[in-house]
Amino acid sequence: MTRTPEEISQALLDAARKAGAEAADAIVIEGSSVSVEVRGGALEHAERSEGADLGLRVLLGKRQAIVSSSDSRPDTLTSMAERAVAMAREAPEDPFAGLAAADQVAQDWDADVLELFDASPEPSAEALMQDALTAEAEAMAVEGVTQVSDAAAGYGVHRVHLAATNGFSGGYARTSRSVSCVAISGTGTGMERDYDGDSRTFQSDLRSASEIGRKAGERATQLVGARQPATGSFPVLFDERISSSLIGHLVAAANGAAIARGASWLKDSLGEQVLPEHLSLIEDPHRPRIAGSRPFDAEGLPTRRRAIFENGVLTGWTLDLSSARKLEMTSTGNAARSVSAPPSPSNWNLGLTQGDKSRADLLRDMGTGLLVTSMIGSTINPNTGDYSRGASGFWVENGEITHPVNECTIAGNLRDMLKRIVPANDARTYLSRVVPSLLIEGMTLAGN
């Protein structure tokens, strides 16, 4: 008889106790997914996967070990528990390892309020292929598109259950639906590529495949004739599509694991002004239908809305139990984990204060500079915040886009850059990271 993720996780805990574990937690992720890719109007690849991944962490005092498997048969669970306990006996002590106290774990939650699961019927492989074919056809219909390198559609459903010997037991289900398209314009050494895509929890929220394909084609053709820009100091406008990468570097520097290692350019900045004073960065794991939402973290602690930066001031670190203990603080309910690794701090949904100007207004205000729409590579010094990335996009003269550019590098220091950001009002509010286009004056640009 097939067992549920909850039953499997409880069976793992029972096996761990019998094997001699003093404490343990178990995570089970059960799911199925189907994806299709098309090329040249025909199916190129189709894949369907189903299965369950199991992870067991056992603790003997301050020693811990983790084992994982994709086999949920009773004999396998017993073997996993015995192997984990044997490994824990040989593991070095970690003074910060341990489960949450019973009074710390989430007690009441309603996963249904978060709308993480779409109960509508699973789309057929044929329906997914039609979406991918539509996206490809729409992209190819754009004048100047020479080929579509990838058009794909997918669907997935996953059920997660976490249980621990401290009494916590909880789970939820999550669905995802996606369409994407990558178009290429030009020929030979003059080829350029760009993309569009969408991924949602609910099928009914997904943008149409025709819109996605058309947008990918239009973006690719706009890049034809790209050349290197001038070298110098110019304002740079990070398009909304890639501006969240800047915020990603910011929250990485505020991650408790990095702070505990002393490897962060923000390590001495708690309570200090980091962003402009009119900007706040809010984490909200309770937004309905959003991929980063969850009722509890990977250690069973309740998640909560919090201001990581309030009026530009850094208010605290992103912490799981281990990093919180190292820093003599309290977990913020931000533990994430896979079945084969211990918990570590991670951020959920993020939202940066939007501005009162459009992207067009910021282009006009910047005068002459670079609009960045794509980035490659990354050289970020985590200790100093020195920043250097390859970029492409469009050159702006007198507030107007004049031509596409590529093969350039933008550089600066994150501490200085983030204090000068000017946000637009164009963030897509249905994303997990809601970040508008961001203008930064005086960045170093290396081109021809």
Coordinates of C-alpha atoms in Angstrom, one line a residue:
M1 CA 0.0 0.0 0.0
T2 CA 1.3 3.4 -0.9
R3 CA 2.1 5.6 2.1
T4 CA 1.8 9.4 2.3
P5 CA 4.8 11.7 2.8
E6 CA 3.5 12.2 6.4
E7 CA 3.5 8.4 7.1
I8 CA 6.9 8.0 5.6
S9 CA 8.4 10.8 7.6
Q10 CA 7.0 9.4 10.8
A11 CA 8.3 5.9 9.9
L12 CA 11.8 7.4 9.5
L13 CA 11.6 9.0 12.9
D14 CA 10.5 5.7 14.5
A15 CA 13.4 3.9 12.8
A16 CA 15.8 6.6 14.0
R17 CA 14.6 6.1 17.6
K18 CA 15.0 2.4 17.4
A19 CA 18.5 2.8 16.0
G20 CA 19.5 4.9 19.0
A21 CA 19.1 8.5 17.8
E22 CA 18.6 11.0 20.6
A23 CA 16.8 13.4 18.3
A24 CA 16.0 13.4 14.6
D25 CA 14.0 15.1 11.9
A26 CA 12.8 13.8 8.5
I27 CA 11.8 15.5 5.3
V28 CA 10.0 13.8 2.5
I29 CA 9.5 15.5 -0.9
E30 CA 7.1 13.6 -3.2
G31 CA 6.3 14.9 -6.7
S32 CA 5.8 14.5 -10.3
S33 CA 6.6 16.7 -13.3
V34 CA 6.2 16.8 -17.0
S35 CA 8.0 19.0 -19.5
V36 CA 8.2 19.3 -23.3
E37 CA 10.5 21.1 -25.7
V38 CA 9.9 21.7 -29.3
R39 CA 12.1 22.8 -32.2
G40 CA 11.2 23.5 -35.8
G41 CA 7.5 22.9 -35.2
A42 CA 8.1 19.4 -33.9
L43 CA 8.5 17.7 -30.5
E44 CA 12.2 17.5 -29.6
H45 CA 12.1 16.3 -26.0
A46 CA 9.5 15.2 -23.5
E47 CA 10.1 14.0 -20.0
R48 CA 8.0 12.9 -17.1
S49 CA 9.3 12.1 -13.7
E50 CA 7.6 10.8 -10.5
G51 CA 9.1 9.8 -7.2
A52 CA 9.9 10.7 -3.7
D53 CA 13.1 11.9 -2.0
L54 CA 13.7 11.2 1.7
G55 CA 16.1 12.9 4.1
L56 CA 16.9 11.9 7.7
R57 CA 19.0 13.9 10.1
V58 CA 19.9 12.3 13.4
L59 CA 21.6 13.8 16.4
L60 CA 23.7 12.2 19.2
G61 CA 24.4 15.1 21.6
K62 CA 26.1 17.7 19.4
R63 CA 27.0 15.2 16.7
Q64 CA 24.8 15.0 13.6
A65 CA 24.6 13.1 10.4
I66 CA 22.3 13.1 7.3
V67 CA 21.4 10.4 4.9
S68 CA 19.0 10.4 2.0
S69 CA 17.3 8.0 -0.4
S70 CA 14.6 7.7 -3.0
D71 CA 13.4 4.3 -1.7
S72 CA 10.6 4.3 0.9
R73 CA 10.4 0.6 1.6
P74 CA 10.5 -0.3 5.3
D75 CA 13.8 -2.2 5.1
T76 CA 15.4 0.9 3.4
L77 CA 14.1 3.2 6.2
T78 CA 15.6 0.9 8.8
S79 CA 18.9 0.8 6.9
M80 CA 18.9 4.6 6.6
A81 CA 18.4 5.2 10.3
E82 CA 21.1 2.7 11.3
R83 CA 23.6 4.2 8.8
A84 CA 22.8 7.7 10.0
V85 CA 23.3 6.8 13.7
A86 CA 26.6 5.1 12.9
M87 CA 27.8 8.1 10.9
A88 CA 26.8 10.5 13.8
R89 CA 28.9 8.5 16.3
E90 CA 31.9 9.3 14.1
A91 CA 31.0 12.9 13.3
P92 CA 32.8 15.8 14.9
E93 CA 30.8 17.8 17.5
D94 CA 29.0 20.9 16.3
P95 CA 28.1 23.1 19.3
F96 CA 25.4 24.8 17.3
A97 CA 23.6 21.7 16.0
G98 CA 20.2 20.8 17.3
L99 CA 16.4 20.8 16.7
A100 CA 14.1 23.6 17.7
A101 CA 12.7 23.5 21.2
A102 CA 9.1 22.3 21.4
D103 CA 7.8 25.7 22.2
Q104 CA 9.5 27.3 19.2
V105 CA 7.9 25.3 16.5
A106 CA 4.9 26.4 14.5
Q107 CA 1.6 25.4 16.2
D108 CA -1.2 26.8 14.0
W109 CA -1.0 27.5 10.3
D110 CA -3.3 27.4 7.3
A111 CA -1.5 26.5 4.1
D112 CA -4.7 26.8 2.1
V113 CA -4.7 30.6 2.7
L114 CA -1.4 30.8 0.8
E115 CA -2.9 29.1 -2.3
L116 CA 0.2 27.1 -3.1
F117 CA -1.8 24.3 -4.9
D118 CA -3.9 24.6 -8.0
A119 CA -6.5 21.8 -7.9
S120 CA -7.4 22.2 -11.5
P121 CA -6.7 19.1 -13.7
E122 CA -3.1 18.5 -14.7
P123 CA -2.4 19.6 -18.3
S124 CA -1.9 16.8 -20.8
A125 CA 1.4 16.4 -22.6
E126 CA -0.4 17.4 -25.7
A127 CA -1.6 20.7 -24.1
L128 CA 2.0 21.5 -23.0
M129 CA 3.3 20.8 -26.5
Q130 CA 0.7 23.1 -28.0
D131 CA 1.8 25.9 -25.7
A132 CA 5.5 25.3 -26.7
L133 CA 4.6 25.2 -30.4
T134 CA 2.5 28.4 -30.1
A135 CA 5.4 30.2 -28.4
E136 CA 7.8 29.1 -31.1
A137 CA 5.5 30.0 -33.9
E138 CA 4.8 33.5 -32.5
A139 CA 8.6 34.1 -32.0
M140 CA 9.3 33.0 -35.6
A141 CA 6.6 35.3 -36.9
V142 CA 8.5 38.3 -35.7
E143 CA 10.4 39.9 -38.5
G144 CA 14.1 39.5 -38.1
V145 CA 14.0 36.3 -36.0
T146 CA 16.1 33.6 -37.7
Q147 CA 15.5 30.7 -35.3
V148 CA 14.1 29.7 -31.9
S149 CA 16.7 27.8 -29.9
D150 CA 14.3 26.7 -27.3
A151 CA 10.5 26.7 -26.6
A152 CA 9.3 24.8 -23.6
A153 CA 6.3 24.2 -21.3
G154 CA 6.1 22.3 -18.1
Y155 CA 4.0 21.4 -15.1
G156 CA 4.9 20.1 -11.7
V157 CA 3.3 19.2 -8.3
H158 CA 5.2 18.5 -5.1
R159 CA 4.2 17.5 -1.6
V160 CA 6.5 18.3 1.3
H161 CA 6.3 16.9 4.8
L162 CA 8.6 17.6 7.7
A163 CA 8.5 15.8 11.0
A164 CA 10.8 15.9 14.0
T165 CA 11.2 14.3 17.5
N166 CA 10.4 17.7 19.1
G167 CA 6.8 17.1 18.1
F168 CA 6.6 19.1 14.9
S169 CA 4.8 17.6 11.9
G170 CA 3.6 19.5 9.0
G171 CA 3.3 19.6 5.2
Y172 CA 1.8 21.2 2.2
A173 CA 1.5 20.8 -1.6
R174 CA 2.7 23.1 -4.3
T175 CA 2.1 23.3 -8.1
S176 CA 3.9 25.1 -10.8
R177 CA 3.1 25.8 -14.5
S178 CA 5.5 27.4 -16.9
V179 CA 6.1 28.4 -20.6
S180 CA 9.4 29.8 -22.0
C181 CA 10.9 30.8 -25.3
V182 CA 14.4 31.8 -26.5
A183 CA 14.6 33.5 -29.8
I184 CA 17.7 34.3 -32.0
S185 CA 18.0 37.1 -34.5
G186 CA 20.7 37.7 -37.1
T187 CA 23.2 35.3 -38.6
G188 CA 26.8 34.2 -38.2
T189 CA 28.8 36.4 -35.8
G190 CA 25.9 38.9 -35.7
M191 CA 23.5 36.6 -34.0
E192 CA 21.8 37.9 -30.8
R193 CA 19.4 36.1 -28.5
D194 CA 16.8 37.0 -25.9
Y195 CA 14.0 35.3 -24.1
D196 CA 10.7 35.6 -22.3
G197 CA 9.0 33.2 -19.9
D198 CA 6.5 32.9 -17.1
S199 CA 6.1 30.5 -14.2
R200 CA 3.0 30.5 -11.9
T201 CA 1.4 28.5 -9.2
F202 CA -2.0 28.6 -10.9
Q203 CA -2.6 27.7 -14.6
S204 CA -5.2 30.5 -14.8
D205 CA -2.5 33.2 -13.9
L206 CA 0.0 32.1 -16.6
R207 CA 0.6 34.6 -19.4
S208 CA -0.4 33.3 -22.8
A209 CA 2.1 31.3 -24.8
S210 CA 1.6 33.6 -27.8
E211 CA 2.5 36.7 -25.8
I212 CA 5.6 35.0 -24.4
G213 CA 6.8 33.9 -27.9
R214 CA 6.1 37.3 -29.4
K215 CA 8.0 39.1 -26.6
A216 CA 11.0 36.8 -26.9
G217 CA 11.2 37.5 -30.7
E218 CA 10.8 41.2 -30.3
R219 CA 13.5 41.4 -27.7
A220 CA 15.9 39.4 -29.8
T221 CA 15.4 41.6 -32.9
Q222 CA 16.0 44.7 -30.9
L223 CA 19.5 43.6 -30.2
V224 CA 20.6 43.4 -33.9
G225 CA 23.6 45.5 -34.6
A226 CA 24.9 45.6 -31.0
R227 CA 28.3 47.1 -30.5
Q228 CA 30.5 47.9 -27.6
P229 CA 29.9 51.2 -25.7
A230 CA 32.4 53.8 -24.7
T231 CA 34.6 53.3 -21.6
G232 CA 34.1 55.8 -18.8
S233 CA 31.8 56.7 -15.9
F234 CA 28.1 56.7 -16.7
P235 CA 24.7 56.2 -15.1
V236 CA 23.4 52.7 -15.4
L237 CA 19.8 51.7 -15.4
F238 CA 19.2 48.1 -14.4
D239 CA 16.1 46.9 -16.2
E240 CA 13.4 45.3 -14.0
R241 CA 14.2 41.9 -15.6
I242 CA 17.6 41.8 -13.9
S243 CA 17.5 44.4 -11.1
S244 CA 16.6 41.7 -8.6
S245 CA 20.2 40.4 -9.0
L246 CA 21.4 43.5 -7.1
I247 CA 19.0 42.8 -4.3
G248 CA 20.2 39.2 -4.4
H249 CA 23.7 40.4 -3.6
L250 CA 22.4 42.5 -0.8
V251 CA 20.5 39.8 1.0
A252 CA 23.4 37.3 0.5
A253 CA 25.5 39.8 2.4
A254 CA 22.9 39.8 5.2
N255 CA 22.7 36.0 5.4
G256 CA 23.5 34.8 8.9
A257 CA 25.7 32.0 7.7
A258 CA 28.0 34.5 5.9
I259 CA 27.9 36.8 9.0
A260 CA 28.9 33.9 11.3
R261 CA 31.9 33.2 9.0
G262 CA 32.8 36.9 9.0
A263 CA 32.6 36.7 5.2
S264 CA 30.3 39.6 4.4
W265 CA 30.8 43.3 3.5
L266 CA 27.8 44.0 5.7
K267 CA 29.2 42.2 8.8
D268 CA 29.6 45.5 10.8
S269 CA 26.6 47.3 9.4
L270 CA 23.7 46.2 11.7
G271 CA 21.6 49.2 12.5
E272 CA 23.3 51.3 9.9
Q273 CA 22.0 53.1 6.7
V274 CA 22.7 50.8 3.7
L275 CA 19.9 51.8 1.3
P276 CA 18.5 55.3 0.7
E277 CA 16.3 56.3 3.6
H278 CA 13.1 56.2 1.7
L279 CA 13.5 52.6 0.7
S280 CA 12.6 49.4 2.6
L281 CA 13.2 45.7 1.7
I282 CA 10.3 43.6 3.1
E283 CA 10.3 39.8 3.3
D284 CA 6.8 38.3 3.2
P285 CA 6.4 34.5 3.1
H286 CA 2.6 34.7 3.3
R287 CA 1.8 36.2 -0.2
P288 CA -0.8 34.0 -1.9
R289 CA 0.1 32.1 -5.1
I290 CA 3.8 33.1 -4.9
A291 CA 6.6 30.6 -5.3
G292 CA 8.5 31.8 -2.2
S293 CA 5.6 31.5 0.2
R294 CA 5.5 28.9 2.9
P295 CA 3.8 28.5 6.3
F296 CA 6.9 27.2 8.2
D297 CA 10.6 26.8 7.5
A298 CA 12.7 23.7 7.2
E299 CA 13.1 23.5 10.9
G300 CA 9.4 23.7 11.7
L301 CA 9.6 27.3 12.8
P302 CA 6.8 29.7 11.8
T303 CA 7.6 32.1 9.0
R304 CA 6.7 35.8 9.3
R305 CA 6.7 39.1 7.5
R306 CA 9.7 41.2 8.5
A307 CA 11.6 44.3 7.3
I308 CA 15.2 43.3 6.5
F309 CA 15.9 47.0 5.7
E310 CA 13.6 49.6 7.1
N311 CA 13.9 53.1 5.8
G312 CA 17.3 52.1 4.4
V313 CA 18.6 50.8 7.8
L314 CA 19.7 47.1 8.2
T315 CA 17.5 45.7 11.0
G316 CA 18.8 42.2 11.3
W317 CA 20.3 39.0 9.7
T318 CA 18.6 36.2 7.9
L319 CA 18.9 33.3 10.4
D320 CA 18.3 29.6 10.8
L321 CA 18.8 27.9 14.2
S322 CA 22.5 27.1 13.8
S323 CA 23.6 30.6 12.6
A324 CA 21.4 32.2 15.2
R325 CA 23.1 30.2 18.0
K326 CA 26.5 31.1 16.6
L327 CA 25.6 34.8 16.7
E328 CA 23.7 34.5 20.0
M329 CA 20.5 35.6 18.4
T330 CA 17.1 34.1 17.6
S331 CA 16.2 32.4 14.3
T332 CA 14.1 34.4 11.9
G333 CA 12.4 31.3 10.6
N334 CA 14.4 31.2 7.4
A335 CA 15.8 27.7 7.3
A336 CA 15.8 25.9 4.0
R337 CA 17.2 22.4 3.2
S338 CA 17.4 19.7 0.7
V339 CA 17.1 16.0 1.7
S340 CA 20.9 15.6 1.7
A341 CA 22.1 18.7 3.5
P342 CA 21.5 20.4 6.9
P343 CA 19.4 23.5 7.1
S344 CA 20.9 26.8 6.1
P345 CA 19.5 30.4 6.0
S346 CA 17.5 31.4 2.9
N347 CA 15.2 34.3 2.0
W348 CA 11.6 34.0 1.0
N349 CA 9.5 36.5 -1.0
L350 CA 11.2 40.0 -1.1
G351 CA 9.8 43.4 -2.1
L352 CA 11.7 46.6 -2.5
T353 CA 9.9 50.0 -2.2
Q354 CA 8.9 51.2 -5.6
G355 CA 9.5 54.7 -6.8
D356 CA 7.1 57.3 -8.2
K357 CA 8.7 57.5 -11.7
S358 CA 8.4 55.2 -14.7
R359 CA 11.3 53.5 -16.4
A360 CA 10.9 56.1 -19.2
D361 CA 11.2 58.9 -16.7
L362 CA 14.5 57.4 -15.4
L363 CA 15.8 57.0 -18.9
R364 CA 15.1 60.7 -19.5
D365 CA 16.7 61.7 -16.2
M366 CA 19.9 59.6 -16.8
G367 CA 20.7 61.5 -20.0
T368 CA 23.6 59.5 -21.5
G369 CA 24.4 56.0 -20.1
L370 CA 23.6 52.3 -20.3
L371 CA 20.3 50.5 -20.0
V372 CA 21.2 46.9 -18.9
T373 CA 18.8 44.1 -19.9
S374 CA 21.1 41.1 -19.6
M375 CA 24.1 40.1 -17.5
I376 CA 26.6 37.3 -17.7
G377 CA 29.4 36.2 -15.3
S378 CA 29.9 37.6 -11.9
T379 CA 32.8 38.8 -9.8
I380 CA 31.6 39.8 -6.4
N381 CA 34.0 40.0 -3.5
P382 CA 31.9 39.0 -0.5
N383 CA 34.2 40.7 2.0
T384 CA 34.5 44.1 0.3
G385 CA 31.4 44.3 -1.9
D386 CA 33.5 45.0 -5.1
Y387 CA 31.3 44.3 -8.0
S388 CA 32.1 43.5 -11.7
R389 CA 29.7 41.9 -14.2
G390 CA 29.5 41.5 -18.0
A391 CA 26.5 43.3 -19.4
S392 CA 24.5 44.0 -22.6
G393 CA 21.5 46.2 -23.3
F394 CA 21.0 49.6 -24.9
W395 CA 22.9 52.9 -25.1
V396 CA 21.0 56.0 -24.1
E397 CA 21.7 59.5 -25.4
N398 CA 19.8 62.5 -24.2
G399 CA 17.3 60.3 -22.5
E400 CA 16.5 58.2 -25.6
I401 CA 17.6 54.7 -26.6
T402 CA 19.9 54.9 -29.6
H403 CA 21.3 51.4 -30.3
P404 CA 22.0 48.0 -28.7
V405 CA 25.3 47.3 -26.9
N406 CA 27.1 44.2 -25.8
E407 CA 30.5 42.9 -24.6
C408 CA 30.9 45.5 -21.9
T409 CA 31.6 45.3 -18.1
I410 CA 30.0 47.4 -15.4
A411 CA 31.8 47.8 -12.1
G412 CA 31.6 49.5 -8.7
N413 CA 31.2 48.7 -5.0
L414 CA 27.9 47.4 -3.7
R415 CA 28.1 49.5 -0.6
D416 CA 28.4 52.7 -2.6
M417 CA 26.1 51.6 -5.4
L418 CA 23.1 50.6 -3.2
K419 CA 23.2 53.9 -1.3
R420 CA 22.5 55.7 -4.7
I421 CA 19.8 53.5 -6.2
V422 CA 16.7 55.3 -7.6
P423 CA 13.8 52.9 -8.2
A424 CA 11.2 53.1 -10.9
N425 CA 7.6 52.0 -10.5
D426 CA 7.6 49.0 -12.9
A427 CA 8.1 46.0 -10.7
R428 CA 5.9 42.9 -11.5
T429 CA 4.0 42.3 -8.3
Y430 CA 3.4 38.6 -9.0
L431 CA 7.1 37.6 -8.8
S432 CA 8.7 36.3 -5.7
R433 CA 11.2 39.2 -5.8
V434 CA 9.3 42.4 -6.5
V435 CA 12.1 44.8 -7.6
P436 CA 11.6 47.7 -10.1
S437 CA 14.2 49.0 -12.5
L438 CA 17.0 50.7 -10.6
L439 CA 19.1 53.7 -11.7
I440 CA 22.6 54.1 -10.3
E441 CA 24.7 57.1 -11.2
G442 CA 28.4 57.1 -11.8
M443 CA 29.3 53.4 -12.4
T444 CA 32.4 52.4 -14.2
L445 CA 31.8 51.1 -17.7
A446 CA 34.4 49.2 -19.7
G447 CA 33.7 48.9 -23.4
N448 CA 35.8 49.7 -26.5

